[in-house]
Short mmCIF file of C-alpha atoms in Angstrom, two decimals:
data_model
loop_
_atom_site.label_atom_id
_atom_site.label_comp_id
_atom_site.label_asym_id
_atom_site.label_seq_id
_atom_site.Cartn_x
_atom_site.Cartn_y
_atom_site.Cartn_z
CA ASP A 779 0.16 0.35 -0.27
CA ALA A 780 0.67 3.43 -0.76
CA LYS A 781 2.40 5.81 1.73
CA THR A 782 1.31 8.87 3.35
CA THR A 783 2.15 12.28 4.60
CA GLN A 784 0.33 14.29 6.87
CA PRO A 785 1.11 17.61 8.82
CA THR A 786 1.52 16.56 12.12
CA SER A 787 -1.37 18.76 13.38
CA MET A 788 -3.88 22.23 12.96
CA ASP A 789 -5.78 24.10 14.96
CA CYS A 790 -9.55 25.31 13.03
CA ALA A 791 -12.22 27.34 14.69
CA GLU A 792 -15.63 26.17 16.00
CA GLY A 793 -17.65 26.75 12.81
CA ARG A 794 -15.26 27.14 10.24
CA ALA A 795 -14.17 24.28 7.77
CA ALA A 796 -11.79 22.44 8.31
CA ASN A 797 -9.22 21.72 5.25
CA LEU A 798 -7.49 18.40 6.10
CA PRO A 799 -4.34 17.85 3.44
CA CYS A 800 -2.49 14.43 2.35
CA ASN A 801 0.35 13.47 0.21
CA HIS A 802 0.00 10.56 -1.40
CA SER A 803 2.18 10.50 -4.37
CA THR A 804 3.26 6.85 -5.11
CA ILE A 805 -0.31 5.95 -5.09
CA SER A 806 -1.71 2.56 -7.49
CA GLY A 807 -4.05 3.18 -10.04
CA ASN A 808 -6.29 0.60 -7.47
CA GLU A 809 -5.80 2.28 -4.74
CA TYR A 810 -8.34 4.00 -2.62
CA VAL A 811 -8.05 6.96 -0.04
CA TYR A 812 -10.15 6.10 3.38
CA TRP A 813 -10.05 8.81 5.97
CA TYR A 814 -10.74 7.65 9.61
CA ARG A 815 -10.46 10.08 12.99
CA GLN A 816 -9.67 8.62 16.58
CA ILE A 817 -11.27 10.58 19.50
CA HIS A 818 -8.36 10.38 22.45
CA SER A 819 -8.17 6.53 22.76
CA GLN A 820 -11.52 5.32 21.18
CA GLY A 821 -12.03 3.22 18.32
CA PRO A 822 -11.17 4.58 15.09
CA GLN A 823 -14.05 6.13 13.16
CA TYR A 824 -14.53 5.38 9.64
CA ILE A 825 -15.46 9.00 8.05
CA ILE A 826 -15.38 8.85 3.58
CA HIS A 827 -13.43 6.64 1.17
CA GLY A 828 -12.87 7.73 -2.35
CA LEU A 829 -11.15 6.23 -5.56
CA LYS A 830 -11.18 9.27 -8.32
CA ASN A 831 -14.11 11.53 -7.99
CA ASN A 832 -14.54 13.73 -5.32
CA GLU A 833 -17.43 12.24 -2.23
CA THR A 834 -19.35 13.70 0.25
CA ASN A 835 -21.39 12.18 3.01
CA GLU A 836 -22.70 13.81 5.98
CA MET A 837 -19.88 13.95 8.19
CA ALA A 838 -17.06 15.09 5.08
CA SER A 839 -16.27 15.75 1.90
CA LEU A 840 -13.41 13.94 0.28
CA ILE A 841 -11.81 16.17 -2.32
CA ILE A 842 -8.79 14.11 -4.84
CA THR A 843 -6.82 15.87 -7.45
CA GLU A 844 -7.17 14.87 -10.42
CA ASP A 845 -3.54 13.22 -10.43
CA ARG A 846 -4.11 11.22 -7.30
CA LYS A 847 -1.24 12.13 -5.62
CA SER A 848 -3.16 14.21 -2.81
CA SER A 849 -6.03 15.07 -1.31
CA THR A 850 -8.13 16.62 1.27
CA LEU A 851 -10.67 15.95 3.68
CA ILE A 852 -12.98 18.70 4.87
CA LEU A 853 -14.61 19.10 8.18
CA PRO A 854 -17.76 21.56 6.23
CA HIS A 855 -18.43 23.05 10.00
CA ALA A 856 -16.20 21.96 12.81
CA THR A 857 -17.33 21.72 16.03
CA LEU A 858 -15.58 20.54 19.58
CA ARG A 859 -16.18 17.29 18.88
CA ASP A 860 -14.43 16.92 15.47
CA THR A 861 -11.20 17.39 18.12
CA ALA A 862 -9.45 14.01 17.30
CA VAL A 863 -6.33 12.86 15.40
CA TYR A 864 -7.22 11.69 11.70
CA TYR A 865 -5.92 9.21 9.64
CA CYS A 866 -5.65 9.34 6.01
CA ILE A 867 -4.70 5.56 4.65
CA VAL A 868 -4.63 4.62 1.08
CA ARG A 869 -5.35 0.79 0.54
CA VAL A 870 -5.95 -1.52 -2.47
CA GLY A 871 -10.26 -1.82 -2.67
CA GLY A 872 -11.99 -5.39 -1.69
CA ASP A 873 -8.15 -6.63 -0.88
CA SER A 874 -7.67 -10.21 0.31
CA TRP A 875 -6.40 -8.75 3.92
CA GLY A 876 -8.07 -5.70 4.64
CA LYS A 877 -5.33 -3.74 6.73
CA LEU A 878 -5.44 -0.47 7.22
CA GLN A 879 -2.01 0.62 7.79
CA PHE A 880 -2.63 3.92 9.87
CA GLY A 881 0.45 6.01 10.31
CA ALA A 882 0.30 9.29 12.58
CA GLY A 883 -2.13 10.86 11.59
CA THR A 884 -2.52 15.02 11.85
CA GLN A 885 -4.04 15.84 14.86
CA VAL A 886 -6.76 18.88 15.20
CA VAL A 887 -7.97 20.41 17.77
CA VAL A 888 -11.29 22.83 17.44
CA THR A 889 -11.30 25.41 19.73
CA PRO A 890 -13.85 27.85 20.59
CA GLU B 178 -28.10 -1.07 17.70
CA ALA B 179 -24.79 -1.88 15.25
CA GLN B 180 -21.35 -2.38 17.53
CA VAL B 181 -18.35 -3.90 17.90
CA THR B 182 -17.81 -4.88 21.46
CA GLN B 183 -15.03 -6.24 23.92
CA ASN B 184 -14.93 -7.36 26.95
CA PRO B 185 -12.79 -6.48 29.35
CA ARG B 186 -12.80 -2.67 28.37
CA TYR B 187 -9.48 -2.55 31.79
CA LEU B 188 -7.64 -5.41 32.58
CA ILE B 189 -4.51 -5.43 35.02
CA THR B 190 -2.29 -8.92 35.20
CA VAL B 191 0.51 -10.49 35.81
CA THR B 192 2.91 -12.26 33.73
CA GLY B 193 2.10 -15.85 32.62
CA LYS B 194 -1.22 -15.73 33.61
CA LYS B 195 -2.97 -16.37 30.47
CA LEU B 196 -6.16 -13.87 29.97
CA THR B 197 -8.51 -13.39 26.95
CA VAL B 198 -10.20 -10.47 25.46
CA THR B 199 -13.35 -10.85 23.87
CA CYS B 200 -14.55 -9.01 20.40
CA SER B 201 -18.91 -9.71 19.45
CA GLN B 202 -20.09 -8.21 16.94
CA ASN B 203 -23.92 -7.98 15.75
CA MET B 204 -23.91 -6.87 12.28
CA ASN B 205 -23.15 -10.35 10.27
CA HIS B 206 -19.57 -8.93 9.07
CA GLU B 207 -17.53 -11.74 7.75
CA TYR B 208 -13.86 -9.62 8.51
CA MET B 209 -12.91 -9.52 11.83
CA SER B 210 -9.24 -7.97 12.63
CA TRP B 211 -7.45 -7.11 16.36
CA TYR B 212 -5.17 -4.48 16.29
CA ARG B 213 -2.84 -2.77 18.91
CA GLN B 214 -2.39 0.36 19.63
CA ASP B 215 1.14 2.20 21.17
CA PRO B 216 2.45 5.79 21.92
CA GLY B 217 4.43 6.47 18.85
CA LEU B 218 3.70 3.30 17.37
CA GLY B 219 0.72 3.91 16.50
CA LEU B 220 -2.29 1.24 15.25
CA ARG B 221 -0.87 -2.13 14.37
CA GLN B 222 -2.95 -5.19 13.04
CA ILE B 223 -2.03 -8.73 14.93
CA TYR B 224 -4.61 -11.57 13.51
CA TYR B 225 -7.66 -11.03 11.16
CA SER B 226 -10.06 -13.19 10.03
CA MET B 227 -12.22 -13.13 6.48
CA ASN B 228 -14.80 -15.94 7.73
CA VAL B 229 -15.15 -18.55 10.53
CA GLU B 230 -12.66 -20.97 11.06
CA VAL B 231 -10.59 -18.48 8.41
CA THR B 232 -7.63 -16.37 10.03
CA ASP B 233 -4.26 -15.31 9.51
CA LYS B 234 -1.17 -13.23 10.93
CA GLY B 235 -0.98 -9.55 11.19
CA ASP B 236 2.37 -7.37 11.40
CA VAL B 237 2.80 -8.19 15.06
CA PRO B 238 1.04 -11.92 15.78
CA GLU B 239 3.69 -12.89 17.61
CA GLY B 240 2.60 -14.21 21.05
CA TYR B 241 -1.20 -13.93 20.32
CA LYS B 242 -3.46 -16.54 19.87
CA VAL B 243 -7.34 -16.10 17.87
CA SER B 244 -9.96 -18.22 17.17
CA ARG B 245 -13.32 -17.95 14.76
CA LYS B 246 -15.84 -20.32 15.75
CA GLU B 247 -18.42 -18.39 14.98
CA LYS B 248 -19.06 -15.35 12.82
CA ARG B 249 -19.70 -13.00 15.68
CA ASN B 250 -16.83 -13.68 17.80
CA PHE B 251 -13.46 -13.12 17.27
CA PRO B 252 -11.45 -13.67 21.21
CA LEU B 253 -8.05 -12.96 21.11
CA ILE B 254 -5.68 -15.15 23.48
CA LEU B 255 -2.68 -14.48 25.37
CA GLU B 256 -1.26 -17.70 26.34
CA SER B 257 1.20 -16.29 28.23
CA PRO B 258 1.17 -12.49 28.95
CA SER B 259 4.34 -10.42 29.00
CA PRO B 260 5.20 -6.64 29.98
CA ASN B 261 5.87 -6.00 26.33
CA GLN B 262 2.17 -6.82 25.50
CA THR B 263 0.63 -3.92 27.66
CA SER B 264 -1.26 -1.67 25.21
CA LEU B 265 -4.56 -0.62 24.48
CA TYR B 266 -6.47 -3.12 21.42
CA PHE B 267 -8.95 -2.62 19.50
CA CYS B 268 -11.07 -5.10 17.86
CA ALA B 269 -12.71 -4.38 13.94
CA SER B 270 -15.21 -6.01 11.63
CA SER B 271 -16.29 -5.07 7.85
CA LEU B 272 -18.79 -6.76 5.85
CA LEU B 273 -16.42 -7.69 3.50
CA THR B 274 -12.75 -7.07 3.29
CA GLY B 275 -12.97 -3.82 1.36
CA ASP B 276 -15.42 -2.08 3.29
CA GLU B 277 -15.01 0.75 5.97
CA GLN B 278 -13.94 -0.93 9.50
CA TYR B 279 -16.31 -0.79 12.50
CA PHE B 280 -14.07 -0.16 15.50
CA GLY B 281 -14.43 -1.68 19.24
CA PRO B 282 -14.45 0.92 22.31
CA GLY B 283 -10.37 -0.42 22.99
CA THR B 284 -9.22 -3.02 25.78
CA ARG B 285 -6.49 -1.45 27.91
CA LEU B 286 -4.51 -3.96 29.12
CA THR B 287 -1.39 -3.87 31.90
CA VAL B 288 0.72 -6.89 32.21
CA THR B 289 3.44 -6.27 35.23
#
């Protein structure tokens, strides 16, 4: 699976959009981009995933560049409960292992 | 409510005393997995199972055993725990191997 690079930390004001970047320059054509988050030692929580097209769900939007070498997770209206470590993961969709290789992630702190 | 449950949530034990951490999911998921999380090392996969009676090693299987006799349960067994197995453990499940994974609340294990 391709490796990802994320900033170590970022702050966001409550009510504003949080834009979390992720670089995955060695991503392969059959690898998806997944985002999970972990709120202080709780179990990681799935947010969203995509292959090429931008995706949106009730939690967030995922913007993938045309060359697929980077992506951005957007939390449209950050709340204090969005304070968490956010993990960007690339992996082959439907692979027989189902392994998620978590990196260090981005610590996001939402402030009032 | 769809969920992954783990028991116990907290456990302090002594070196060499066999223990089992249970994991159960009520979503009829085929795929289940165990991870451990350590400071500075992130989440690492221990074992996974793609279906009943089908299990395989992840990245850090040494010192652990698993079994998958029923679809809903995937216990993690430490036959002879050692202090280096002190960690936060997460169980996860997904419908299929490539789907989003649902994580349990975690089990914090301390081996003295």
